Amino acid sequence: MIAGMVSSLIAWPVDSGIFCRNSAHDCLFLIAIGTLSIVNYAAQLGFYSDDWALLASMTLHGSQSFIDIFTEIVRAHDHEIRPFQFLELAALYKLFGLDPLGYHLINSAVLIFDIVLFYLLVRALDQPRFLALSVCLVLMLVPSYSTDRFWIAASAANLSMCFFLLSLHAHLRALRHRRGFFAWDALAVLGVLASGFCYEVFLPLFLLITASLFILQLIAKWPRSAGGGSVVQTVLHQGAIAAAVASILVVKALWAPRVPPNLELVGLAFWTGSAILKAGVTNYGYHLLLLPSTTWRVLGYYADPNMVITAGTIGFAVWIRLHTLPDPLIGSAATLRTKMWAYLGCGVALFVAGYSLFPIQPAENGPNNRAAIAGAIGFAVSIIGGLGILSSFVPRMRRKAVLGTAVAIFCMSGALIIGVVGNFWIESFRMQKEILSDIQDHIPVIPVGHSLILDGVCPYNGPAPIFNATWDLTGALALVYRHHGIEANIMTQWTTIEQNGLASPTNAGSMIYPFGNVYVYHFGRKASYALTDPQSAQTYFNQISTDLVERCPPDDDGNGVDVLNGLLGKLRGVLGKPRDSETRLVPD
């Protein structure tokens, strides 16, 4: 059995003509579904959060050559050693400037191409079309990494996935064509380096896959593998990928500015384990078990007719396509159950690996779910495994209908939720443009060295950020006023009055905006106020900005406002605990 598993990795499918024709049809179907899933939002998206700071650095740099722009954003913004991410951003800027449409169309095309590459990889592993297409459709339409669709700064995750999959294709080619092994594996190593130096989340998947191949090859060669020769050969086959991953980790650990110099491995392991556990609850709880509840809420409160028609069309097309594919589920229930348990186990392992190196706080629909794309691969595989196990208990002639219908419903719900979340990002960009235009109309000039604090707005529009950090409004105002000499932030209930200025908390400590050089612009009142000392600031809080606590709905950092009745909100409702932001007080 093990030998058969390894041979399926090494050998191409038997009938390459039929394989290519069928795969081409399925790839065209995936492209059509992917295109349909973006039509309601892609053309109306804009720039958000980090995008503004990146655009300001590129636009206001003296030289506009590609090399100089790339060098400048790497110098100013690359805290994780991600040169391929900034190459992409510099190239997109040179192509499209300050027009967001081109950025988002390219990002959407890369994401769809990722799904096609993943399908071809699964088929190259000799998996049935029905299961391969089902996994890819779920991966395409699961909302767990929706931010990667809407946020240009997060598009590096999609590009990293592209390099990840191209590397695996090259590695499998190397294993199958022994005469050209070193040439193909060299390409695989280049793919590892490109993926890891673009975004880090796929590095653990490389290690998991190569370790699994290493073990499977040794088992397949047993008892010959008990000798040193087989082990050396297997190490040669898998070692280059592992060495490339290790080199990336070492480089980032030693020289990436964002990695703390006093990093404690025990603390990191604890935090990573906690993040994986929370990610499991978020994905398998919210994005799977609570999917009917979320879909119902979306239909009742947020979906418009275009979204419903698009999602319904996607669901119907998926159902028709799966229903008309050859049936791989008519064998014995025991055989199907064994295969589906393997899917489930592999999916969970990939899911855990996908969250093991980037222990960002998991999010349901907000900006922090940008790091969930690697774990989403395992999530999709495990979902099909779980649904396949359930379908094994129904009569064999109905298994395909049961599994196909479940996949179609999941895809329809996912497309609907993605469309609704996309609407929040669209509205957020509209609000940003209105705010910036309003500031410019009322404050024609902001001198170098001055600060502007924006009041009267909320940091989030649902899961989408408006202005919620020090760098986004600063970057946006730099573009509006054409210079880098402005410090800006948004007024929140955490803003406090200090002796020397207003203080706003950040992840790196409090940011102080000195009195005498700070303006507050109240968007609702269409008026600006100069704060010259603590007394004038206190007067402003007492007479003007009196609604800081009540103005905005409670939000979670990195997840935004829970508008879709997510798991976090449900748990708080059960436990009766207020959000942290609900316990804060206006500064006194």
Coordinates of C-alpha atoms in Angstrom, one line a residue:
M1 CA 0.0 0.0 0.0
I2 CA 2.8 2.4 0.9
A3 CA 4.7 1.6 -2.3
G4 CA 1.5 2.4 -4.2
M5 CA 1.2 5.7 -2.5
V6 CA 4.8 6.6 -3.4
S7 CA 4.4 5.4 -6.9
S8 CA 1.4 7.7 -7.4
L9 CA 3.7 10.6 -6.4
I10 CA 6.4 9.6 -8.8
A11 CA 4.5 8.4 -11.9
W12 CA 2.4 10.5 -14.2
P13 CA -1.3 9.5 -14.8
V14 CA -1.5 6.7 -17.3
D15 CA -3.5 8.4 -20.1
S16 CA -1.9 11.8 -20.5
G17 CA -4.2 12.8 -23.4
I18 CA -7.4 12.2 -21.5
F19 CA -5.7 13.7 -18.4
C20 CA -4.8 16.9 -20.1
R21 CA -8.2 17.3 -21.8
N22 CA -10.1 16.7 -18.6
S23 CA -7.8 18.9 -16.6
A24 CA -8.1 21.7 -19.1
H25 CA -11.9 21.6 -18.9
D26 CA -11.8 21.7 -15.1
C27 CA -9.3 24.5 -15.1
L28 CA -11.5 26.6 -17.3
F29 CA -14.4 25.9 -15.0
L30 CA -12.3 27.1 -12.0
I31 CA -11.4 30.2 -13.9
A32 CA -15.0 30.9 -14.7
I33 CA -16.1 30.4 -11.1
G34 CA -13.2 32.5 -9.8
T35 CA -14.1 35.3 -12.2
L36 CA -17.7 35.2 -11.2
S37 CA -16.8 35.4 -7.6
I38 CA -15.0 38.7 -8.0
V39 CA -17.3 40.6 -10.4
N40 CA -19.4 42.3 -7.7
Y41 CA -16.4 43.9 -5.9
A42 CA -13.1 43.9 -7.7
A43 CA -13.6 47.0 -9.8
Q44 CA -14.7 49.1 -6.8
L45 CA -12.0 48.3 -4.2
G46 CA -9.4 50.8 -3.2
F47 CA -6.4 51.3 -0.9
Y48 CA -6.3 50.6 2.8
S49 CA -4.1 50.7 5.8
D50 CA -0.5 49.9 4.8
D51 CA -1.3 50.7 1.2
W52 CA -1.3 54.4 1.9
A53 CA 2.1 54.4 3.5
L54 CA 3.6 52.3 0.7
L55 CA 2.0 54.6 -2.0
A56 CA 3.3 57.7 -0.3
S57 CA 6.8 56.4 -0.2
M58 CA 6.7 55.5 -3.9
T59 CA 4.9 58.6 -5.1
L60 CA 6.9 61.2 -3.2
H61 CA 10.3 59.6 -3.8
G62 CA 12.5 61.9 -5.9
S63 CA 13.4 59.4 -8.6
Q64 CA 10.6 57.5 -10.2
S65 CA 12.7 54.7 -11.7
F66 CA 11.7 51.2 -10.9
I67 CA 15.0 50.4 -9.1
D68 CA 14.9 53.5 -7.0
I69 CA 11.2 53.0 -6.0
F70 CA 11.9 49.4 -5.1
T71 CA 14.9 50.4 -3.0
E72 CA 13.0 53.1 -1.2
I73 CA 10.1 51.0 -0.1
V74 CA 12.4 48.2 1.0
R75 CA 14.4 50.8 3.1
A76 CA 11.3 52.3 4.6
H77 CA 8.9 49.4 5.0
D78 CA 10.6 46.0 4.7
H79 CA 10.7 44.9 8.4
E80 CA 10.4 41.1 7.6
I81 CA 12.9 40.7 4.7
R82 CA 10.3 40.3 1.9
P83 CA 12.0 41.6 -1.2
F84 CA 9.6 39.7 -3.6
Q85 CA 6.6 41.4 -2.0
F86 CA 8.1 44.8 -2.6
L87 CA 9.2 43.9 -6.1
E88 CA 5.5 43.1 -6.8
L89 CA 4.4 46.4 -5.3
A90 CA 6.9 48.5 -7.2
A91 CA 6.0 46.8 -10.5
L92 CA 2.3 47.4 -9.8
Y93 CA 2.9 51.0 -9.0
K94 CA 4.9 51.5 -12.2
L95 CA 2.0 50.0 -14.1
F96 CA -1.0 51.6 -12.4
G97 CA 0.2 54.5 -10.3
L98 CA -2.6 55.6 -7.9
D99 CA -5.4 53.8 -9.7
P100 CA -6.4 50.8 -7.6
L101 CA -8.3 49.0 -10.3
G102 CA -5.2 47.5 -11.9
Y103 CA -3.8 46.4 -8.6
H104 CA -6.9 44.5 -7.7
L105 CA -7.4 42.9 -11.1
I106 CA -3.8 41.5 -11.0
N107 CA -4.3 40.3 -7.4
S108 CA -7.5 38.5 -8.4
A109 CA -5.8 36.9 -11.4
V110 CA -3.0 35.6 -9.2
L111 CA -5.5 34.1 -6.8
I112 CA -7.4 32.3 -9.5
F113 CA -4.1 31.1 -11.0
D114 CA -3.2 29.8 -7.5
I115 CA -6.3 27.7 -7.5
V116 CA -5.6 26.3 -11.0
L117 CA -2.1 25.4 -10.0
F118 CA -3.4 23.6 -6.9
Y119 CA -5.9 21.7 -9.0
L120 CA -3.1 20.5 -11.3
L121 CA -1.0 19.5 -8.3
V122 CA -3.8 17.4 -6.8
R123 CA -4.5 15.8 -10.2
A124 CA -0.8 15.1 -10.7
L125 CA -1.0 13.1 -7.4
D126 CA -3.5 10.9 -9.3
Q127 CA -6.6 12.1 -7.3
P128 CA -10.0 11.7 -8.9
R129 CA -11.4 14.7 -10.7
F130 CA -14.4 14.9 -8.5
L131 CA -12.4 15.2 -5.3
A132 CA -9.7 17.4 -6.8
L133 CA -12.3 19.9 -8.1
S134 CA -14.2 19.8 -4.9
V135 CA -11.2 20.6 -2.8
C136 CA -10.2 23.5 -5.1
L137 CA -13.7 25.0 -5.2
V138 CA -13.9 25.0 -1.4
L139 CA -10.4 26.5 -1.2
M140 CA -11.4 29.2 -3.7
L141 CA -14.6 30.2 -1.9
V142 CA -13.9 29.7 1.8
P143 CA -14.0 33.2 3.4
S144 CA -11.4 32.5 6.0
Y145 CA -8.7 34.4 4.1
S146 CA -11.0 37.0 2.5
T147 CA -8.6 39.9 3.3
D148 CA -6.2 38.6 0.7
R149 CA -8.8 39.4 -2.0
F150 CA -9.3 43.1 -0.9
W151 CA -6.1 44.5 0.5
I152 CA -3.1 45.2 -1.8
A153 CA -0.6 45.0 1.0
A154 CA -1.8 41.5 1.7
S155 CA -1.6 40.4 -1.9
A156 CA 1.9 39.1 -1.2
A157 CA 0.2 36.1 0.4
N158 CA -1.4 35.1 -2.9
L159 CA 2.0 35.6 -4.7
S160 CA 3.7 33.5 -2.1
M161 CA 1.2 30.7 -2.7
C162 CA 1.9 30.9 -6.4
F163 CA 5.6 30.3 -5.8
F164 CA 4.8 27.6 -3.3
L165 CA 2.8 25.6 -5.8
L166 CA 5.2 26.2 -8.6
S167 CA 8.0 24.9 -6.4
L168 CA 6.0 21.7 -5.6
H169 CA 5.3 21.1 -9.2
A170 CA 9.0 21.4 -10.0
H171 CA 9.9 19.1 -7.1
L172 CA 7.5 16.4 -8.3
R173 CA 9.0 16.8 -11.8
A174 CA 12.4 16.2 -10.3
L175 CA 11.2 13.0 -8.5
R176 CA 9.6 11.7 -11.7
H177 CA 12.4 12.6 -14.1
R178 CA 15.5 11.3 -12.5
R179 CA 17.8 12.3 -15.4
G180 CA 16.8 15.9 -15.0
F181 CA 16.5 15.8 -11.2
F182 CA 19.0 18.5 -10.4
A183 CA 17.6 21.0 -12.9
W184 CA 14.0 20.6 -11.7
D185 CA 15.0 20.6 -8.1
A186 CA 17.0 23.8 -8.6
L187 CA 13.8 25.4 -9.9
A188 CA 12.0 24.0 -6.8
V189 CA 14.5 25.6 -4.5
L190 CA 14.2 28.9 -6.3
G191 CA 10.4 28.6 -5.7
V192 CA 11.0 28.0 -2.0
L193 CA 13.2 31.1 -1.8
A194 CA 10.7 33.3 -3.8
S195 CA 7.8 32.1 -1.6
G196 CA 9.6 32.5 1.7
F197 CA 11.0 35.9 0.8
C198 CA 7.6 37.1 -0.3
Y199 CA 5.5 35.9 2.7
E200 CA 6.5 33.3 5.3
V201 CA 3.3 31.3 5.9
F202 CA 4.0 28.5 3.4
L203 CA 7.4 27.6 4.8
P204 CA 6.1 25.0 7.4
L205 CA 4.1 23.4 4.6
F206 CA 7.3 22.9 2.6
L207 CA 8.8 21.2 5.7
L208 CA 5.7 19.0 6.3
I209 CA 5.5 17.9 2.7
T210 CA 9.2 17.1 2.3
A211 CA 9.3 15.3 5.6
S212 CA 6.3 13.2 4.6
L213 CA 7.9 12.3 1.2
F214 CA 11.1 11.4 3.0
I215 CA 9.3 9.0 5.3
L216 CA 7.2 7.5 2.6
Q217 CA 10.2 6.9 0.4
L218 CA 12.1 5.1 3.1
I219 CA 9.1 2.9 4.0
A220 CA 8.6 2.1 0.3
K221 CA 12.2 0.9 0.0
W222 CA 12.2 -1.1 3.2
P223 CA 14.2 -3.3 4.0
R224 CA 16.7 -1.9 1.5
S225 CA 16.4 1.5 3.3
A226 CA 17.9 0.0 6.4
G227 CA 21.2 0.5 4.6
G228 CA 22.9 3.8 4.3
G229 CA 22.6 4.1 0.5
S230 CA 18.8 4.5 0.4
V231 CA 18.9 7.0 3.2
V232 CA 21.5 9.1 1.5
Q233 CA 19.5 9.0 -1.8
T234 CA 16.3 10.0 0.0
V235 CA 18.1 12.8 1.8
L236 CA 19.4 14.0 -1.6
H237 CA 15.8 13.9 -3.0
Q238 CA 14.3 16.0 -0.1
G239 CA 17.2 17.8 1.5
A240 CA 17.5 20.8 -0.8
I241 CA 13.9 22.0 -0.1
A242 CA 14.5 21.6 3.7
A243 CA 17.8 23.4 3.5
A244 CA 16.3 26.3 1.5
V245 CA 13.5 26.7 4.2
A246 CA 16.1 26.5 7.0
S247 CA 18.2 29.2 5.3
I248 CA 15.2 31.5 5.0
L249 CA 14.3 31.1 8.7
V250 CA 17.9 31.8 9.8
V251 CA 18.2 34.9 7.6
K252 CA 14.9 36.3 9.0
A253 CA 15.6 35.3 12.6
L254 CA 19.0 37.0 12.5
W255 CA 18.3 40.1 10.4
A256 CA 14.6 40.9 10.1
P257 CA 13.9 44.0 12.2
R258 CA 10.5 42.8 13.3
V259 CA 11.9 39.7 15.0
P260 CA 12.6 40.8 18.6
P261 CA 16.3 40.3 19.6
N262 CA 15.3 38.7 22.9
L263 CA 12.9 36.2 21.4
E264 CA 12.1 33.3 23.7
L265 CA 11.4 30.0 22.0
V266 CA 9.2 28.8 24.9
G267 CA 7.1 31.9 24.8
L268 CA 6.9 31.7 21.0
A269 CA 5.8 28.0 21.2
F270 CA 3.1 28.8 23.7
W271 CA 1.8 31.8 21.7
T272 CA 1.9 29.7 18.5
G273 CA 0.0 26.8 20.1
S274 CA -2.6 29.3 21.4
A275 CA -2.9 30.9 17.9
I276 CA -3.4 27.4 16.3
L277 CA -6.1 26.5 18.8
K278 CA -7.9 29.8 18.2
A279 CA -7.6 29.4 14.4
G280 CA -9.1 25.9 14.7
V281 CA -12.1 27.3 16.6
T282 CA -12.4 30.2 14.1
N283 CA -12.2 28.0 11.0
Y284 CA -14.0 24.8 12.1
G285 CA -16.4 26.6 14.4
Y286 CA -17.3 29.9 12.6
H287 CA -16.5 29.2 9.0
L288 CA -17.9 25.6 9.0
L289 CA -20.3 24.8 11.9
L290 CA -21.8 28.3 12.1
L291 CA -21.9 28.8 8.3
P292 CA -25.7 28.3 8.1
S293 CA -26.2 31.0 10.8
T294 CA -23.8 33.4 9.1
T295 CA -25.4 32.9 5.7
W296 CA -28.9 33.5 7.1
R297 CA -27.8 36.7 8.8
V298 CA -26.0 37.9 5.6
L299 CA -29.2 37.2 3.6
G300 CA -31.4 39.0 6.1
Y301 CA -29.3 42.1 6.7
Y302 CA -26.5 42.7 4.1
A303 CA -26.9 40.9 0.8
D304 CA -28.2 42.7 -2.3
P305 CA -29.9 41.1 -5.3
N306 CA -26.7 41.0 -7.3
M307 CA -24.8 39.1 -4.6
V308 CA -27.7 36.6 -4.2
I309 CA -27.9 36.0 -7.9
T310 CA -24.1 35.6 -8.2
A311 CA -23.8 33.3 -5.3
G312 CA -26.8 31.2 -6.5
T313 CA -25.3 31.0 -10.0
I314 CA -22.0 29.8 -8.5
G315 CA -23.8 27.2 -6.3
F316 CA -25.9 25.9 -9.2
A317 CA -22.9 25.7 -11.6
V318 CA -20.8 23.8 -9.0
W319 CA -23.6 21.4 -8.4
I320 CA -24.1 20.7 -12.1
R321 CA -20.4 20.3 -12.7
L322 CA -19.8 17.9 -9.9
H323 CA -23.0 16.0 -10.7
T324 CA -21.8 15.4 -14.3
L325 CA -18.3 14.2 -13.4
P326 CA -17.4 10.5 -13.4
D327 CA -18.4 9.0 -10.1
P328 CA -15.4 8.0 -7.9
L329 CA -17.5 7.2 -4.8
I330 CA -19.2 4.0 -5.9
G331 CA -16.7 1.6 -4.3
S332 CA -17.2 -0.1 -1.0
A333 CA -18.0 2.1 2.0
A334 CA -14.9 0.9 3.8
T335 CA -12.6 1.9 1.0
L336 CA -14.1 5.3 0.6
R337 CA -14.0 5.9 4.4
T338 CA -10.3 5.0 4.5
K339 CA -9.5 7.4 1.7
M340 CA -11.6 10.2 3.3
W341 CA -10.0 9.6 6.7
A342 CA -6.6 10.1 4.9
Y343 CA -7.9 13.4 3.4
L344 CA -9.1 14.5 6.8
G345 CA -5.8 13.7 8.5
C346 CA -3.7 15.3 5.8
G347 CA -5.9 18.4 5.9
V348 CA -5.7 18.8 9.6
A349 CA -1.9 18.4 9.4
L350 CA -1.6 21.0 6.7
F351 CA -4.0 23.3 8.6
V352 CA -1.8 23.2 11.7
A353 CA 1.4 23.7 9.7
G354 CA -0.2 26.7 7.9
Y355 CA -0.6 28.5 11.2
S356 CA 2.6 27.4 12.9
L357 CA 5.0 30.1 11.7
F358 CA 3.0 33.2 11.6
P359 CA 1.3 33.3 15.0
I360 CA -0.9 36.3 14.2
Q361 CA -4.1 36.7 16.2
P362 CA -6.7 34.7 14.1
A363 CA -9.6 36.7 12.8
E364 CA -12.9 35.8 11.2
N365 CA -13.4 38.4 8.5
G366 CA -11.0 41.3 9.4
P367 CA -7.5 42.2 8.3
N368 CA -5.8 39.6 10.4
N369 CA -7.1 36.7 8.4
R370 CA -4.6 37.7 5.7
A371 CA -2.3 35.1 7.2
A372 CA -4.8 32.3 7.0
I373 CA -4.2 31.4 3.3
A374 CA -1.7 28.6 4.0
G375 CA -4.0 27.0 6.6
A376 CA -6.9 27.4 4.2
I377 CA -5.4 24.6 2.0
G378 CA -5.5 22.2 4.9
F379 CA -9.0 23.5 5.9
A380 CA -10.3 22.8 2.4
V381 CA -8.8 19.3 2.2
S382 CA -10.1 18.4 5.7
I383 CA -13.6 19.7 4.8
I384 CA -13.8 17.3 1.8
G385 CA -12.4 14.5 3.9
G386 CA -15.1 15.1 6.6
L387 CA -17.9 15.4 4.1
G388 CA -16.6 12.3 2.3
I389 CA -16.7 10.3 5.5
L390 CA -20.3 11.3 6.1
S391 CA -21.2 10.5 2.5
S392 CA -19.8 6.9 2.9
F393 CA -22.7 6.1 5.2
V394 CA -25.4 6.7 2.5
P395 CA -26.1 4.2 -0.4
R396 CA -23.3 4.2 -2.9
M397 CA -25.5 5.5 -5.8
R398 CA -26.4 8.6 -3.8
R399 CA -22.9 9.5 -2.4
K400 CA -21.9 11.8 -5.3
A401 CA -25.2 13.6 -5.0
V402 CA -24.8 14.1 -1.3
L403 CA -21.2 15.2 -1.4
G404 CA -21.7 17.4 -4.5
T405 CA -24.7 19.1 -3.0
A406 CA -22.8 19.8 0.2
V407 CA -19.9 21.3 -1.7
A408 CA -22.3 23.4 -3.8
I409 CA -24.0 24.8 -0.7
F410 CA -20.7 25.6 0.9
C411 CA -19.5 27.4 -2.2
M412 CA -22.7 29.3 -2.6
S413 CA -22.5 30.4 1.1
G414 CA -18.8 31.3 0.8
A415 CA -19.4 33.4 -2.3
L416 CA -22.2 35.2 -0.6
I417 CA -20.2 36.0 2.5
I418 CA -17.2 37.1 0.4
G419 CA -19.4 39.4 -1.6
V420 CA -20.8 41.0 1.6
V421 CA -17.4 41.4 3.2
G422 CA -16.2 43.0 -0.1
N423 CA -19.0 45.5 0.1
F424 CA -17.7 46.7 3.5
W425 CA -14.2 47.2 2.0
I426 CA -15.8 49.1 -1.0
E427 CA -17.7 51.4 1.4
S428 CA -14.6 51.9 3.5
F429 CA -12.7 53.2 0.5
R430 CA -15.5 55.6 -0.4
M431 CA -15.5 56.9 3.2
Q432 CA -11.7 57.3 3.1
K433 CA -11.9 59.4 0.0
E434 CA -14.7 61.5 1.4
I435 CA -12.7 62.1 4.6
L436 CA -9.5 63.1 2.8
S437 CA -11.4 65.4 0.4
D438 CA -13.2 67.0 3.4
I439 CA -9.9 67.6 5.3
Q440 CA -8.3 69.2 2.3
D441 CA -11.3 71.5 1.7
H442 CA -11.2 72.7 5.3
I443 CA -7.4 72.7 5.9
P444 CA -5.7 73.8 2.6
V445 CA -2.2 73.6 4.1
I446 CA -0.6 71.5 6.8
P447 CA 3.0 72.7 7.4
V448 CA 5.9 70.3 7.8
G449 CA 6.3 69.2 11.4
H450 CA 2.6 69.5 12.3
S451 CA 0.2 66.7 13.4
L452 CA -3.4 66.1 12.6
I453 CA -5.7 64.0 14.7
L454 CA -8.9 62.9 13.0
D455 CA -12.0 62.9 15.2
G456 CA -15.7 62.1 14.5
V457 CA -15.1 58.9 12.6
C458 CA -14.8 55.2 13.5
P459 CA -11.6 53.1 12.8
Y460 CA -13.6 50.3 11.1
N461 CA -16.5 49.9 8.7
G462 CA -17.5 46.4 9.7
P463 CA -14.4 44.2 9.1
A464 CA -12.8 46.7 6.8
P465 CA -10.4 49.3 8.2
I466 CA -11.1 53.0 7.5
F467 CA -8.2 54.7 9.3
N468 CA -7.1 52.8 12.3
A469 CA -3.3 53.2 12.7
T470 CA -0.5 55.8 12.7
W471 CA 0.7 55.0 9.2
D472 CA -2.4 54.9 7.1
L473 CA -3.8 58.4 7.7
T474 CA -0.2 59.7 7.7
G475 CA 0.5 58.1 4.3
A476 CA -2.8 59.3 2.9
L477 CA -2.3 62.9 4.0
A478 CA 1.3 62.8 2.6
L479 CA -0.3 62.0 -0.8
V480 CA -2.9 64.7 -0.4
Y481 CA -0.5 67.5 0.7
R482 CA 2.5 66.1 -1.3
H483 CA 5.1 66.0 1.6
H484 CA 6.2 63.6 4.3
G485 CA 6.2 66.1 7.1
I486 CA 2.8 65.3 8.6
E487 CA 2.1 62.9 11.5
A488 CA -1.5 61.8 11.7
N489 CA -3.7 59.5 13.7
I490 CA -7.4 58.9 14.6
M491 CA -9.0 60.0 17.8
T492 CA -10.2 57.1 19.9
Q493 CA -11.3 56.5 23.5
W494 CA -7.8 55.4 24.3
T495 CA -6.4 58.8 23.4
T496 CA -5.1 60.6 26.5
I497 CA -3.9 64.0 27.5
E498 CA -0.3 64.2 28.6
Q499 CA 1.7 67.3 29.8
N500 CA 3.5 67.6 26.5
G501 CA 0.8 66.5 24.0
L502 CA -1.9 64.0 23.0
A503 CA -0.9 60.4 23.4
S504 CA -2.3 57.6 21.3
P505 CA -1.4 53.9 22.1
T506 CA 0.3 51.8 19.4
N507 CA 1.8 48.3 19.5
A508 CA 5.2 50.0 20.0
G509 CA 4.1 52.2 22.8
S510 CA 2.4 55.6 23.0
M511 CA 2.8 58.1 20.2
I512 CA 3.0 61.7 21.4
Y513 CA 1.6 64.6 19.3
P514 CA 3.1 67.8 20.9
F515 CA 0.9 70.7 21.8
G516 CA 1.3 73.7 19.6
N517 CA 1.9 71.7 16.5
V518 CA -1.3 69.5 16.6
Y519 CA -4.6 70.1 15.0
V520 CA -7.8 68.1 15.6
Y521 CA -10.2 67.9 12.7
H522 CA -13.7 66.8 13.6
F523 CA -15.2 65.2 10.5
G524 CA -18.8 65.5 11.8
R525 CA -18.6 69.2 12.7
K526 CA -16.5 70.1 9.7
A527 CA -14.1 72.1 11.8
S528 CA -10.5 72.1 13.0
Y529 CA -9.2 72.9 16.4
A530 CA -5.6 73.9 17.4
L531 CA -4.5 72.3 20.7
T532 CA -1.9 74.5 22.3
D533 CA -1.7 73.1 25.8
P534 CA -3.3 70.5 28.1
Q535 CA -6.1 73.0 29.1
S536 CA -7.2 73.5 25.5
A537 CA -7.1 69.8 25.0
Q538 CA -9.3 69.2 28.0
T539 CA -11.7 71.8 26.8
Y540 CA -12.0 70.0 23.5
F541 CA -12.8 66.7 25.2
N542 CA -15.3 68.3 27.5
Q543 CA -17.1 70.4 24.9
I544 CA -16.5 68.9 21.5
S545 CA -15.6 65.3 21.5
T546 CA -18.0 64.1 24.1
D547 CA -19.2 60.8 22.4
L548 CA -16.0 58.8 22.2
V549 CA -17.4 55.7 23.9
E550 CA -20.8 55.7 22.3
R551 CA -19.8 56.8 18.8
C552 CA -18.5 53.6 17.4
P553 CA -19.6 50.0 17.7
P554 CA -17.1 47.8 19.7
D555 CA -14.3 46.4 17.6
D556 CA -11.5 43.9 17.9
D557 CA -8.0 44.8 16.8
G558 CA -7.3 43.0 13.5
N559 CA -10.9 41.7 13.2
G560 CA -12.9 45.0 13.0
V561 CA -16.5 45.1 14.0
D562 CA -18.4 41.8 14.2
V563 CA -21.3 42.5 11.9
L564 CA -21.8 39.0 10.6
N565 CA -22.7 37.6 14.1
G566 CA -19.4 35.7 14.3
L567 CA -18.1 33.3 16.9
L568 CA -16.4 35.9 19.0
G569 CA -19.7 37.8 19.4
K570 CA -21.6 34.5 20.2
L571 CA -19.1 33.6 22.9
R572 CA -19.3 37.0 24.5
G573 CA -23.1 36.8 24.4
V574 CA -23.0 33.4 26.1
L575 CA -20.5 34.4 28.7
G576 CA -22.0 37.9 29.3
K577 CA -18.6 39.6 29.0
P578 CA -18.2 43.0 27.4
R579 CA -15.5 43.7 24.9
D580 CA -12.4 45.4 26.1
S581 CA -13.4 48.6 24.3
E582 CA -16.7 48.7 26.2
T583 CA -14.9 49.1 29.5
R584 CA -12.7 52.0 28.5
L585 CA -13.4 55.6 29.7
V586 CA -13.1 59.0 28.2
P587 CA -9.9 60.7 29.2
D588 CA -10.2 63.0 32.2

